[in-house]
Amino acid sequence: MQKQIMKAYLLTTILVGLYSCNSNDDFVTNSTEAAAQFKVVNVTNHDGRPFSTGKLTNIPSGRYVENPGGGVMMQAFYWDVPAGGTWWNVVNSKITAWSNVGIGAIWLPPVSKAQNGPFSMGYDPTDYFDFGNFNQNGTVETRFGSKTELESLITKVHAENMQIYADMVLNHNSGGQLENNPFTGTQTYTNFTGVASGKFKRTSADFYKNAYGNNDEGIFGGFPDLAHVAPNVQDWLWKRADGVGKFYKNTMKFDGWRFDYVKGFGAWVIKDWNANVGGFSVGELWDSNVNILNDWANNANSSVFDFACYYKMNDAFDGNNLNVLNDDMMWKRNPYKAVTFVANHDTDEIWKKELAYAYILTHEGYPTIFYRDYEEWLNKTKLNNLIWIHNNKATGNTSILYTDNDEYIARRNGYNGNPGLVVYINNSSTWQERWIQTNWVNAQIKDFTGNSGWYPRTQADKWVKIQCPPNGYSVWSINM
């Protein structure tokens, strides 16, 4: 096999050499066998950051390092992961492999004890300080495991130079005891004074309706609705040194937060949390209106999931109308506060996921990969390739070069010595070719996905012809 690889590599070199002597050819073909066997090596550019040479090597990539294109997040769970307290160990076993392919952060489900005990996915929180170390709600461990296993996972993530984000459910609680509620004149399940940790004890005064009002922005599922205006709630969630936020960050060592159902309370809650606690934050604001997403992100001083992008991708790739990718999205409006995604534990509507991942991993924003897409459903090798492209080539702002119902071509314009890329997405059943204008003068380029064997050279006016396979994508950059 090694001799076959070397023969393929020598053939590539000969073909490229022949091509460089023939300026009349639009392109040359190239064997992709060598590219399938080796990883692409990173060297250091003039400002000290990793930069792709496009050369081939069999040297492992090692632990995750921050690259010019930024990071990639893994949603490290799905709805109804196996119960039985094994999930933290399952995720732990995958961290090194994820780091090696370029994943920079993982997002965990809610880590504290919830009403449904060993069967809960955590979105019905009872005791924010029970990480699987108290006998409460019918179990000691959470659905995902013990506190010790969680701490081991966090330690492993940091050892691999990655970050870890906690899913925070701040809108509502569940699992309280009945008490007489003077604000409703009835009995309500709002007595949390008996939580096993003894921390963040709550009563009806801490839930709507109460002395501060009848309600806030939203109620979820009929659960008791936390009143963030109540001093006790603010103190225990984000102000106290031993409160939820600071304990999670300083003692448990979480690096950031995914905030659940932020429609249920004011953006000022997240703004205050971020000001007092710090760390990365992203809000789940389930709305396709870019104005609403952007206003919330600015008011909360937080990133937000780009639901506008999500629904446009669904319309584009499954609805066979790539023209809608010209429409406004959060990553276009505010790329530094946009977290893009193709699927998650709540919604999984896009069928042509490979095209969608090619889109978010080559465009601006902070892309998220869904656990089941990566580990179970899609081609992991292709996703790893897109992660590498994102980390090493997806730099600079974006220029859309061409769209129609079936084709989409965009250029990342590069930044600080990194040449950027051109991504070509083809939603039709046949190969497509287009002349496009790059940022590169008289430069040989190649498709870093290996889907095309062309090695075209850009002209003096930066124009070049590229191609894209049916129902697929290609990603072009300087071959150096």
Tab-separated table of C-alpha atoms in Angstrom:
chain	number	residue	atom	x	y	z
A	1	MET	CA	0.000	0.000	0.000
A	2	GLN	CA	2.827	2.433	0.854
A	3	LYS	CA	4.384	1.947	-2.606
A	4	GLN	CA	1.021	2.590	-4.255
A	5	ILE	CA	0.654	5.811	-2.272
A	6	MET	CA	4.107	7.022	-3.275
A	7	LYS	CA	3.382	6.201	-6.923
A	8	ALA	CA	0.183	8.252	-6.719
A	9	TYR	CA	2.028	11.131	-5.108
A	10	LEU	CA	4.760	11.054	-7.805
A	11	LEU	CA	2.056	10.980	-10.483
A	12	THR	CA	0.456	14.038	-8.888
A	13	THR	CA	3.800	15.865	-8.951
A	14	ILE	CA	4.406	14.977	-12.609
A	15	LEU	CA	0.924	16.071	-13.654
A	16	VAL	CA	1.214	19.368	-11.811
A	17	GLY	CA	4.583	19.972	-13.412
A	18	LEU	CA	3.186	19.236	-16.876
A	19	TYR	CA	0.267	21.531	-16.182
A	20	SER	CA	2.467	24.438	-15.123
A	21	CYS	CA	4.211	24.269	-18.518
A	22	ASN	CA	0.954	24.410	-20.465
A	23	SER	CA	-0.774	27.762	-20.019
A	24	ASN	CA	-3.452	26.927	-22.598
A	25	ASP	CA	-5.098	24.245	-20.440
A	26	ASP	CA	-7.988	25.214	-18.172
A	27	PHE	CA	-7.170	22.406	-15.743
A	28	VAL	CA	-5.424	19.084	-15.238
A	29	THR	CA	-6.751	15.983	-13.559
A	30	ASN	CA	-5.081	14.531	-10.493
A	31	SER	CA	-5.136	11.221	-8.656
A	32	THR	CA	-6.778	11.646	-5.241
A	33	GLU	CA	-5.405	8.415	-3.782
A	34	ALA	CA	-2.617	10.163	-1.899
A	35	ALA	CA	-4.993	12.746	-0.482
A	36	ALA	CA	-7.180	9.953	0.848
A	37	GLN	CA	-4.265	8.422	2.737
A	38	PHE	CA	-2.576	11.432	4.336
A	39	LYS	CA	-3.547	14.429	6.444
A	40	VAL	CA	-2.658	17.982	5.472
A	41	VAL	CA	0.178	19.474	7.459
A	42	ASN	CA	-0.025	22.772	9.306
A	43	VAL	CA	2.958	25.091	9.537
A	44	THR	CA	3.157	28.469	11.197
A	45	ASN	CA	2.656	31.687	9.267
A	46	HIS	CA	4.197	35.055	10.027
A	47	ASP	CA	1.850	35.878	12.917
A	48	GLY	CA	2.342	32.547	14.685
A	49	ARG	CA	-0.982	30.896	13.798
A	50	PRO	CA	-1.318	27.521	12.031
A	51	PHE	CA	-1.660	27.818	8.270
A	52	SER	CA	-2.298	25.134	5.676
A	53	THR	CA	0.400	24.396	3.109
A	54	GLY	CA	-1.739	21.895	1.233
A	55	LYS	CA	1.193	19.454	1.367
A	56	LEU	CA	0.642	15.867	2.367
A	57	THR	CA	2.007	14.126	5.434
A	58	ASN	CA	1.301	11.167	7.652
A	59	ILE	CA	2.082	13.109	10.834
A	60	PRO	CA	-0.920	13.050	13.230
A	61	SER	CA	-2.527	16.434	13.812
A	62	GLY	CA	-2.371	16.202	17.619
A	63	ARG	CA	-4.537	18.050	20.136
A	64	TYR	CA	-6.867	20.838	19.121
A	65	VAL	CA	-5.202	24.203	18.531
A	66	GLU	CA	-6.935	27.432	17.660
A	67	ASN	CA	-6.688	27.922	13.896
A	68	PRO	CA	-7.239	30.967	11.641
A	69	GLY	CA	-10.836	30.004	10.836
A	70	GLY	CA	-11.896	29.749	14.476
A	71	GLY	CA	-13.452	26.857	16.364
A	72	VAL	CA	-16.107	24.201	15.870
A	73	MET	CA	-18.541	23.105	18.602
A	74	MET	CA	-19.854	19.579	19.130
A	75	GLN	CA	-23.304	19.120	20.658
A	76	ALA	CA	-22.298	16.096	22.708
A	77	PHE	CA	-25.745	14.573	23.210
A	78	TYR	CA	-29.112	13.969	21.597
A	79	TRP	CA	-32.617	13.567	22.959
A	80	ASP	CA	-33.027	10.411	25.043
A	81	VAL	CA	-29.398	9.332	25.101
A	82	PRO	CA	-29.135	5.961	26.890
A	83	ALA	CA	-30.148	6.147	30.542
A	84	GLY	CA	-28.240	4.336	33.253
A	85	GLY	CA	-25.549	6.834	34.159
A	86	THR	CA	-23.111	5.996	31.341
A	87	TRP	CA	-23.230	9.055	29.096
A	88	TRP	CA	-20.431	11.096	30.698
A	89	ASN	CA	-18.106	8.130	30.180
A	90	VAL	CA	-19.248	7.691	26.572
A	91	VAL	CA	-18.445	11.325	25.802
A	92	ASN	CA	-15.162	11.094	27.730
A	93	SER	CA	-14.057	8.248	25.469
A	94	LYS	CA	-14.469	10.428	22.365
A	95	ILE	CA	-12.767	13.639	23.491
A	96	THR	CA	-9.269	12.866	22.225
A	97	ALA	CA	-10.542	11.832	18.793
A	98	TRP	CA	-12.673	14.976	18.555
A	99	SER	CA	-9.722	17.124	19.543
A	100	ASN	CA	-7.512	15.461	16.947
A	101	VAL	CA	-9.886	16.320	14.100
A	102	GLY	CA	-10.280	19.938	15.171
A	103	ILE	CA	-13.305	20.167	17.482
A	104	GLY	CA	-12.662	23.052	19.857
A	105	ALA	CA	-15.562	22.857	22.317
A	106	ILE	CA	-18.347	20.551	23.464
A	107	TRP	CA	-21.827	21.388	24.695
A	108	LEU	CA	-23.306	19.120	27.378
A	109	PRO	CA	-26.952	18.620	28.368
A	110	PRO	CA	-28.093	20.089	31.732
A	111	VAL	CA	-25.811	18.524	34.320
A	112	SER	CA	-27.865	18.846	37.510
A	113	LYS	CA	-30.562	16.662	39.095
A	114	ALA	CA	-34.034	17.106	37.662
A	115	GLN	CA	-37.535	15.987	38.620
A	116	ASN	CA	-37.532	12.840	36.513
A	117	GLY	CA	-34.386	11.637	38.243
A	118	PRO	CA	-32.521	8.844	36.403
A	119	PHE	CA	-34.678	9.288	33.277
A	120	SER	CA	-34.566	13.069	32.930
A	121	MET	CA	-32.716	14.852	30.134
A	122	GLY	CA	-32.228	17.667	32.621
A	123	TYR	CA	-34.642	20.271	31.314
A	124	ASP	CA	-36.860	20.021	34.421
A	125	PRO	CA	-34.251	21.115	37.011
A	126	THR	CA	-34.779	20.624	40.735
A	127	ASP	CA	-31.392	21.133	42.407
A	128	TYR	CA	-28.718	23.052	40.502
A	129	PHE	CA	-25.993	21.803	42.868
A	130	ASP	CA	-26.767	18.083	42.629
A	131	PHE	CA	-24.477	16.769	39.872
A	132	GLY	CA	-25.176	13.129	40.636
A	133	ASN	CA	-23.875	13.127	44.207
A	134	PHE	CA	-27.102	13.271	46.271
A	135	ASN	CA	-29.866	10.695	46.695
A	136	GLN	CA	-32.716	12.788	45.355
A	137	ASN	CA	-35.661	12.307	42.982
A	138	GLY	CA	-35.209	8.558	43.069
A	139	THR	CA	-31.516	8.371	42.214
A	140	VAL	CA	-28.013	9.415	43.149
A	141	GLU	CA	-26.575	9.664	39.638
A	142	THR	CA	-28.253	11.748	36.972
A	143	ARG	CA	-29.293	10.105	33.718
A	144	PHE	CA	-25.786	10.856	32.467
A	145	GLY	CA	-23.650	9.703	35.400
A	146	SER	CA	-22.076	10.769	38.679
A	147	LYS	CA	-20.442	14.002	39.739
A	148	THR	CA	-17.076	12.233	39.749
A	149	GLU	CA	-17.593	11.112	36.142
A	150	LEU	CA	-18.646	14.622	35.129
A	151	GLU	CA	-15.541	16.101	36.749
A	152	SER	CA	-13.376	13.533	34.972
A	153	LEU	CA	-14.959	14.523	31.659
A	154	ILE	CA	-14.337	18.223	32.265
A	155	THR	CA	-10.715	17.503	33.182
A	156	LYS	CA	-10.259	15.460	29.988
A	157	VAL	CA	-11.718	18.230	27.829
A	158	HIS	CA	-9.304	20.766	29.274
A	159	ALA	CA	-6.370	18.375	28.941
A	160	GLU	CA	-7.164	18.260	25.215
A	161	ASN	CA	-7.092	22.070	25.049
A	162	MET	CA	-10.840	22.225	24.389
A	163	GLN	CA	-13.655	24.128	26.092
A	164	ILE	CA	-16.817	22.760	27.682
A	165	TYR	CA	-20.216	24.463	27.832
A	166	ALA	CA	-23.055	23.733	30.262
A	167	ASP	CA	-26.699	23.825	29.209
A	168	MET	CA	-28.412	26.187	31.677
A	169	VAL	CA	-32.171	26.016	32.269
A	170	LEU	CA	-32.993	29.273	34.054
A	171	ASN	CA	-36.579	29.877	32.978
A	172	HIS	CA	-38.352	27.242	35.061
A	173	ASN	CA	-37.936	24.602	37.768
A	174	SER	CA	-39.660	21.327	38.540
A	175	GLY	CA	-39.825	18.848	41.412
A	176	GLY	CA	-40.759	21.219	44.219
A	177	GLN	CA	-43.142	20.315	47.041
A	178	LEU	CA	-46.669	21.635	47.461
A	179	GLU	CA	-47.098	24.759	49.570
A	180	ASN	CA	-49.815	27.303	50.268
A	181	ASN	CA	-49.208	30.145	47.822
A	182	PRO	CA	-50.494	33.549	49.006
A	183	PHE	CA	-50.090	35.013	45.524
A	184	THR	CA	-52.370	32.495	43.820
A	185	GLY	CA	-54.628	31.516	46.698
A	186	THR	CA	-53.939	27.871	45.888
A	187	GLN	CA	-51.301	25.265	46.562
A	188	THR	CA	-48.403	25.224	44.084
A	189	TYR	CA	-45.312	23.050	43.582
A	190	THR	CA	-42.956	25.904	44.440
A	191	ASN	CA	-41.354	24.766	47.702
A	192	PHE	CA	-37.695	23.938	46.988
A	193	THR	CA	-36.451	24.484	50.546
A	194	GLY	CA	-35.720	20.776	50.910
A	195	VAL	CA	-33.253	20.423	48.032
A	196	ALA	CA	-30.560	17.923	49.018
A	197	SER	CA	-27.645	20.262	48.361
A	198	GLY	CA	-29.112	22.829	50.756
A	199	LYS	CA	-28.294	25.568	48.229
A	200	PHE	CA	-30.603	27.959	46.359
A	201	LYS	CA	-33.676	27.274	48.460
A	202	ARG	CA	-36.803	28.666	46.806
A	203	THR	CA	-40.412	29.317	47.741
A	204	SER	CA	-43.451	30.775	46.025
A	205	ALA	CA	-41.922	34.245	46.500
A	206	ASP	CA	-39.325	33.295	43.851
A	207	PHE	CA	-41.831	32.285	41.170
A	208	TYR	CA	-44.516	34.142	39.234
A	209	LYS	CA	-46.971	35.243	40.188
A	210	ASN	CA	-45.504	36.941	43.244
A	211	ALA	CA	-44.977	40.323	44.863
A	212	TYR	CA	-43.173	41.567	41.736
A	213	GLY	CA	-45.880	40.766	39.215
A	214	ASN	CA	-48.004	38.145	37.545
A	215	ASN	CA	-45.602	36.984	34.844
A	216	ASP	CA	-42.558	37.757	32.757
A	217	GLU	CA	-41.897	37.102	29.069
A	218	GLY	CA	-42.920	33.461	28.886
A	219	ILE	CA	-44.004	30.295	30.697
A	220	PHE	CA	-42.753	26.872	29.586
A	221	GLY	CA	-44.743	23.662	29.883
A	222	GLY	CA	-46.682	24.758	32.945
A	223	PHE	CA	-43.571	24.480	35.130
A	224	PRO	CA	-43.109	26.985	37.988
A	225	ASP	CA	-41.688	30.096	36.318
A	226	LEU	CA	-38.637	31.618	38.037
A	227	ALA	CA	-38.916	35.339	38.761
A	228	HIS	CA	-35.481	36.724	37.941
A	229	VAL	CA	-36.444	40.077	39.435
A	230	ALA	CA	-36.490	38.466	42.900
A	231	PRO	CA	-33.268	39.253	44.817
A	232	ASN	CA	-32.942	35.682	46.067
A	233	VAL	CA	-33.040	34.369	42.483
A	234	GLN	CA	-30.468	36.867	41.214
A	235	ASP	CA	-28.167	36.229	44.156
A	236	TRP	CA	-28.183	32.470	43.762
A	237	LEU	CA	-28.093	32.326	39.975
A	238	TRP	CA	-25.327	34.799	39.147
A	239	LYS	CA	-24.329	37.200	41.936
A	240	ARG	CA	-23.108	35.124	44.885
A	241	ALA	CA	-19.560	33.772	44.868
A	242	ASP	CA	-21.018	30.374	45.814
A	243	GLY	CA	-24.070	30.711	43.550
A	244	VAL	CA	-24.901	28.686	40.456
A	245	GLY	CA	-22.992	30.600	37.788
A	246	LYS	CA	-19.778	31.178	39.676
A	247	PHE	CA	-19.767	27.670	41.171
A	248	TYR	CA	-20.160	26.133	37.719
A	249	LYS	CA	-17.392	28.329	36.331
A	250	ASN	CA	-14.878	28.476	39.170
A	251	THR	CA	-15.389	25.133	40.905
A	252	MET	CA	-16.782	22.828	38.214
A	253	LYS	CA	-14.633	24.629	35.589
A	254	PHE	CA	-17.190	25.146	32.840
A	255	ASP	CA	-16.033	27.593	30.160
A	256	GLY	CA	-19.384	28.768	28.898
A	257	TRP	CA	-23.128	28.400	28.663
A	258	ARG	CA	-25.924	27.413	26.345
A	259	PHE	CA	-29.037	29.122	27.731
A	260	ASP	CA	-32.291	27.242	27.234
A	261	TYR	CA	-35.556	28.932	26.202
A	262	VAL	CA	-34.394	32.529	26.496
A	263	LYS	CA	-37.760	33.681	25.134
A	264	GLY	CA	-39.069	33.032	28.635
A	265	PHE	CA	-37.292	35.935	30.318
A	266	GLY	CA	-35.717	39.286	29.533
A	267	ALA	CA	-32.376	39.609	27.741
A	268	TRP	CA	-31.134	41.558	30.776
A	269	VAL	CA	-30.905	38.248	32.692
A	270	ILE	CA	-28.218	36.900	30.357
A	271	LYS	CA	-26.511	40.283	30.220
A	272	ASP	CA	-26.274	40.344	34.018
A	273	TRP	CA	-25.128	36.704	34.123
A	274	ASN	CA	-22.389	37.403	31.588
A	275	ALA	CA	-21.272	40.547	33.390
A	276	ASN	CA	-21.057	38.771	36.747
A	277	VAL	CA	-19.966	35.270	35.729
A	278	GLY	CA	-18.264	35.567	32.343
A	279	GLY	CA	-17.489	32.823	29.839
A	280	PHE	CA	-18.852	32.119	26.371
A	281	SER	CA	-22.635	32.229	26.049
A	282	VAL	CA	-25.218	31.370	23.404
A	283	GLY	CA	-28.976	31.666	23.711
A	284	GLU	CA	-31.676	29.415	22.292
A	285	LEU	CA	-34.021	32.020	20.841
A	286	TRP	CA	-36.232	29.946	18.586
A	287	ASP	CA	-37.137	32.542	15.952
A	288	SER	CA	-36.323	32.856	12.248
A	289	ASN	CA	-36.593	36.667	12.294
A	290	VAL	CA	-33.072	38.074	12.018
A	291	ASN	CA	-34.059	41.367	13.622
A	292	ILE	CA	-35.331	39.570	16.717
A	293	LEU	CA	-32.200	37.402	16.919
A	294	ASN	CA	-29.842	40.339	16.487
A	295	ASP	CA	-31.672	42.580	18.951
A	296	TRP	CA	-31.614	39.853	21.588
A	297	ALA	CA	-27.907	39.125	21.034
A	298	ASN	CA	-27.021	42.787	21.403
A	299	ASN	CA	-29.244	43.322	24.449
A	300	ALA	CA	-27.996	40.137	26.130
A	301	ASN	CA	-24.363	40.658	25.100
A	302	SER	CA	-24.408	37.037	23.970
A	303	SER	CA	-24.206	34.838	20.921
A	304	VAL	CA	-27.452	33.343	19.637
A	305	PHE	CA	-28.297	30.272	17.576
A	306	ASP	CA	-28.856	31.269	13.964
A	307	PHE	CA	-32.356	29.902	13.415
A	308	ALA	CA	-32.690	32.228	10.419
A	309	CYS	CA	-29.830	30.377	8.734
A	310	TYR	CA	-31.254	27.013	9.777
A	311	TYR	CA	-34.617	27.611	8.121
A	312	LYS	CA	-33.049	29.156	5.007
A	313	MET	CA	-30.866	26.062	4.582
A	314	ASN	CA	-33.949	23.885	4.884
A	315	ASP	CA	-35.699	25.944	2.196
A	316	ALA	CA	-32.602	25.944	-0.001
A	317	PHE	CA	-31.390	22.351	0.083
A	318	ASP	CA	-34.631	20.456	0.683
A	319	GLY	CA	-36.802	22.970	-1.166
A	320	ASN	CA	-34.495	23.109	-4.220
A	321	ASN	CA	-34.103	26.874	-4.189
A	322	LEU	CA	-30.540	27.897	-3.398
A	323	ASN	CA	-31.441	31.493	-4.251
A	324	VAL	CA	-32.834	31.880	-0.716
A	325	LEU	CA	-29.244	31.726	0.577
A	326	ASN	CA	-29.058	35.348	-0.556
A	327	ASP	CA	-31.524	36.247	2.210
A	328	ASP	CA	-30.553	37.779	5.537
A	329	MET	CA	-29.254	35.556	8.324
A	330	MET	CA	-27.720	36.150	11.718
A	331	TRP	CA	-24.213	35.245	10.537
A	332	LYS	CA	-24.503	37.925	7.869
A	333	ARG	CA	-25.852	40.505	10.294
A	334	ASN	CA	-23.487	39.805	13.184
A	335	PRO	CA	-21.090	36.887	12.521
A	336	TYR	CA	-19.324	37.173	15.874
A	337	LYS	CA	-22.601	36.477	17.696
A	338	ALA	CA	-24.034	33.820	15.364
A	339	VAL	CA	-23.870	30.113	16.226
A	340	THR	CA	-24.857	28.078	13.171
A	341	PHE	CA	-26.205	24.514	13.199
A	342	VAL	CA	-27.736	21.833	10.964
A	343	ALA	CA	-29.590	19.807	13.611
A	344	ASN	CA	-29.892	19.560	17.381
A	345	HIS	CA	-31.724	17.630	20.094
A	346	ASP	CA	-34.912	19.649	19.501
A	347	THR	CA	-35.143	19.955	15.733
A	348	ASP	CA	-33.884	17.844	12.864
A	349	GLU	CA	-35.700	18.899	9.685
A	350	ILE	CA	-32.947	19.222	7.069
A	351	TRP	CA	-32.548	16.086	4.941
A	352	LYS	CA	-29.619	17.122	2.743
A	353	LYS	CA	-27.311	17.532	5.689
A	354	GLU	CA	-24.005	17.146	3.864
A	355	LEU	CA	-24.783	20.251	1.820
A	356	ALA	CA	-25.841	22.101	4.963
A	357	TYR	CA	-22.625	21.194	6.798
A	358	ALA	CA	-20.609	22.259	3.760
A	359	TYR	CA	-22.407	25.590	4.045
A	360	ILE	CA	-21.947	26.318	7.759
A	361	LEU	CA	-18.372	24.984	7.921
A	362	THR	CA	-17.221	27.266	5.118
A	363	HIS	CA	-19.155	30.395	6.126
A	364	GLU	CA	-18.930	32.914	8.925
A	365	GLY	CA	-20.345	32.197	12.367
A	366	TYR	CA	-19.532	29.566	14.988
A	367	PRO	CA	-20.592	26.168	13.531
A	368	THR	CA	-22.052	23.360	15.636
A	369	ILE	CA	-22.008	19.657	14.759
A	370	PHE	CA	-24.756	17.399	16.093
A	371	TYR	CA	-23.532	14.245	17.861
A	372	ARG	CA	-25.680	11.776	15.931
A	373	ASP	CA	-24.795	13.334	12.580
A	374	TYR	CA	-21.108	12.918	13.372
A	375	GLU	CA	-21.040	9.611	15.235
A	376	GLU	CA	-23.933	7.721	13.632
A	377	TRP	CA	-25.641	9.110	10.556
A	378	LEU	CA	-23.251	10.927	8.208
A	379	ASN	CA	-19.852	10.240	6.666
A	380	LYS	CA	-17.373	11.069	9.429
A	381	THR	CA	-14.446	11.331	7.017
A	382	LYS	CA	-16.255	14.007	5.018
A	383	LEU	CA	-17.174	15.916	8.174
A	384	ASN	CA	-13.579	15.741	9.396
A	385	ASN	CA	-12.447	17.183	6.084
A	386	LEU	CA	-14.937	20.054	6.392
A	387	ILE	CA	-13.798	20.710	9.970
A	388	TRP	CA	-10.217	20.959	8.749
A	389	ILE	CA	-11.268	23.305	5.945
A	390	HIS	CA	-13.167	25.464	8.413
A	391	ASN	CA	-10.285	25.682	10.858
A	392	ASN	CA	-7.604	26.342	8.256
A	393	LYS	CA	-9.196	28.033	5.247
A	394	ALA	CA	-12.514	29.676	6.199
A	395	THR	CA	-11.162	33.173	6.883
A	396	GLY	CA	-12.266	36.675	5.982
A	397	ASN	CA	-15.669	38.054	5.066
A	398	THR	CA	-17.994	36.453	2.532
A	399	SER	CA	-18.880	37.380	-1.042
A	400	ILE	CA	-21.662	35.452	-2.788
A	401	LEU	CA	-20.536	34.916	-6.383
A	402	TYR	CA	-23.419	33.006	-7.993
A	403	THR	CA	-26.788	31.476	-7.124
A	404	ASP	CA	-29.643	29.799	-8.924
A	405	ASN	CA	-32.115	27.100	-7.877
A	406	ASP	CA	-29.444	24.388	-7.930
A	407	GLU	CA	-26.082	26.122	-7.533
A	408	TYR	CA	-24.464	28.317	-4.924
A	409	ILE	CA	-20.912	29.698	-5.025
A	410	ALA	CA	-19.395	31.936	-2.350
A	411	ARG	CA	-15.926	33.261	-1.603
A	412	ARG	CA	-14.301	33.726	1.791
A	413	ASN	CA	-11.952	36.608	1.123
A	414	GLY	CA	-9.093	35.575	3.389
A	415	TYR	CA	-7.451	37.360	6.276
A	416	ASN	CA	-3.967	38.194	7.533
A	417	GLY	CA	-2.065	36.103	5.020
A	418	ASN	CA	-4.592	33.264	4.862
A	419	PRO	CA	-5.945	32.986	1.277
A	420	GLY	CA	-9.520	32.044	2.165
A	421	LEU	CA	-11.572	29.759	-0.081
A	422	VAL	CA	-14.321	29.383	-2.667
A	423	VAL	CA	-17.159	26.967	-1.863
A	424	TYR	CA	-19.345	25.528	-4.631
A	425	ILE	CA	-22.571	23.704	-3.644
A	426	ASN	CA	-24.511	21.783	-6.288
A	427	ASN	CA	-28.037	20.591	-5.507
A	428	SER	CA	-28.635	19.097	-8.971
A	429	SER	CA	-28.160	15.536	-10.216
A	430	THR	CA	-25.347	16.352	-12.690
A	431	TRP	CA	-21.836	17.786	-12.541
A	432	GLN	CA	-21.741	21.569	-12.875
A	433	GLU	CA	-19.013	24.007	-13.964
A	434	ARG	CA	-18.748	27.780	-13.553
A	435	TRP	CA	-16.303	30.562	-14.267
A	436	ILE	CA	-15.890	32.635	-11.114
A	437	GLN	CA	-13.654	35.448	-9.935
A	438	THR	CA	-11.270	34.695	-7.072
A	439	ASN	CA	-8.881	36.878	-5.083
A	440	TRP	CA	-5.885	35.043	-6.544
A	441	VAL	CA	-3.764	36.097	-9.527
A	442	ASN	CA	-2.032	33.411	-11.619
A	443	ALA	CA	-2.360	30.875	-8.814
A	444	GLN	CA	-2.890	27.150	-9.018
A	445	ILE	CA	-5.852	26.048	-6.915
A	446	LYS	CA	-7.364	22.721	-5.960
A	447	ASP	CA	-10.494	21.285	-4.395
A	448	PHE	CA	-9.559	20.522	-0.782
A	449	THR	CA	-12.430	18.051	-0.464
A	450	GLY	CA	-11.001	15.756	-3.143
A	451	ASN	CA	-14.394	15.675	-4.841
A	452	SER	CA	-12.856	17.217	-7.974
A	453	GLY	CA	-9.530	16.194	-9.514
A	454	TRP	CA	-9.048	19.515	-11.302
A	455	TYR	CA	-6.006	21.672	-10.647
A	456	PRO	CA	-6.934	24.887	-12.489
A	457	ARG	CA	-4.859	28.064	-12.565
A	458	THR	CA	-6.448	31.457	-12.049
A	459	GLN	CA	-5.916	34.010	-14.787
A	460	ALA	CA	-4.296	37.417	-14.469
A	461	ASP	CA	-7.756	38.892	-13.911
A	462	LYS	CA	-8.391	36.292	-11.140
A	463	TRP	CA	-11.045	34.369	-13.094
A	464	VAL	CA	-11.022	30.566	-13.172
A	465	LYS	CA	-13.313	27.677	-14.048
A	466	ILE	CA	-14.250	25.298	-11.213
A	467	GLN	CA	-16.579	22.310	-10.990
A	468	CYS	CA	-18.824	20.603	-8.462
A	469	PRO	CA	-20.172	17.031	-8.271
A	470	PRO	CA	-23.902	16.246	-8.318
A	471	ASN	CA	-25.694	16.650	-4.986
A	472	GLY	CA	-22.359	17.642	-3.520
A	473	TYR	CA	-19.825	20.372	-2.930
A	474	SER	CA	-16.257	21.387	-3.644
A	475	VAL	CA	-14.026	23.816	-1.732
A	476	TRP	CA	-11.219	25.569	-3.601
A	477	SER	CA	-8.140	27.380	-2.385
A	478	ILE	CA	-4.530	27.966	-3.342
A	479	ASN	CA	-2.548	24.750	-3.732
A	480	MET	CA	0.538	25.550	-1.674
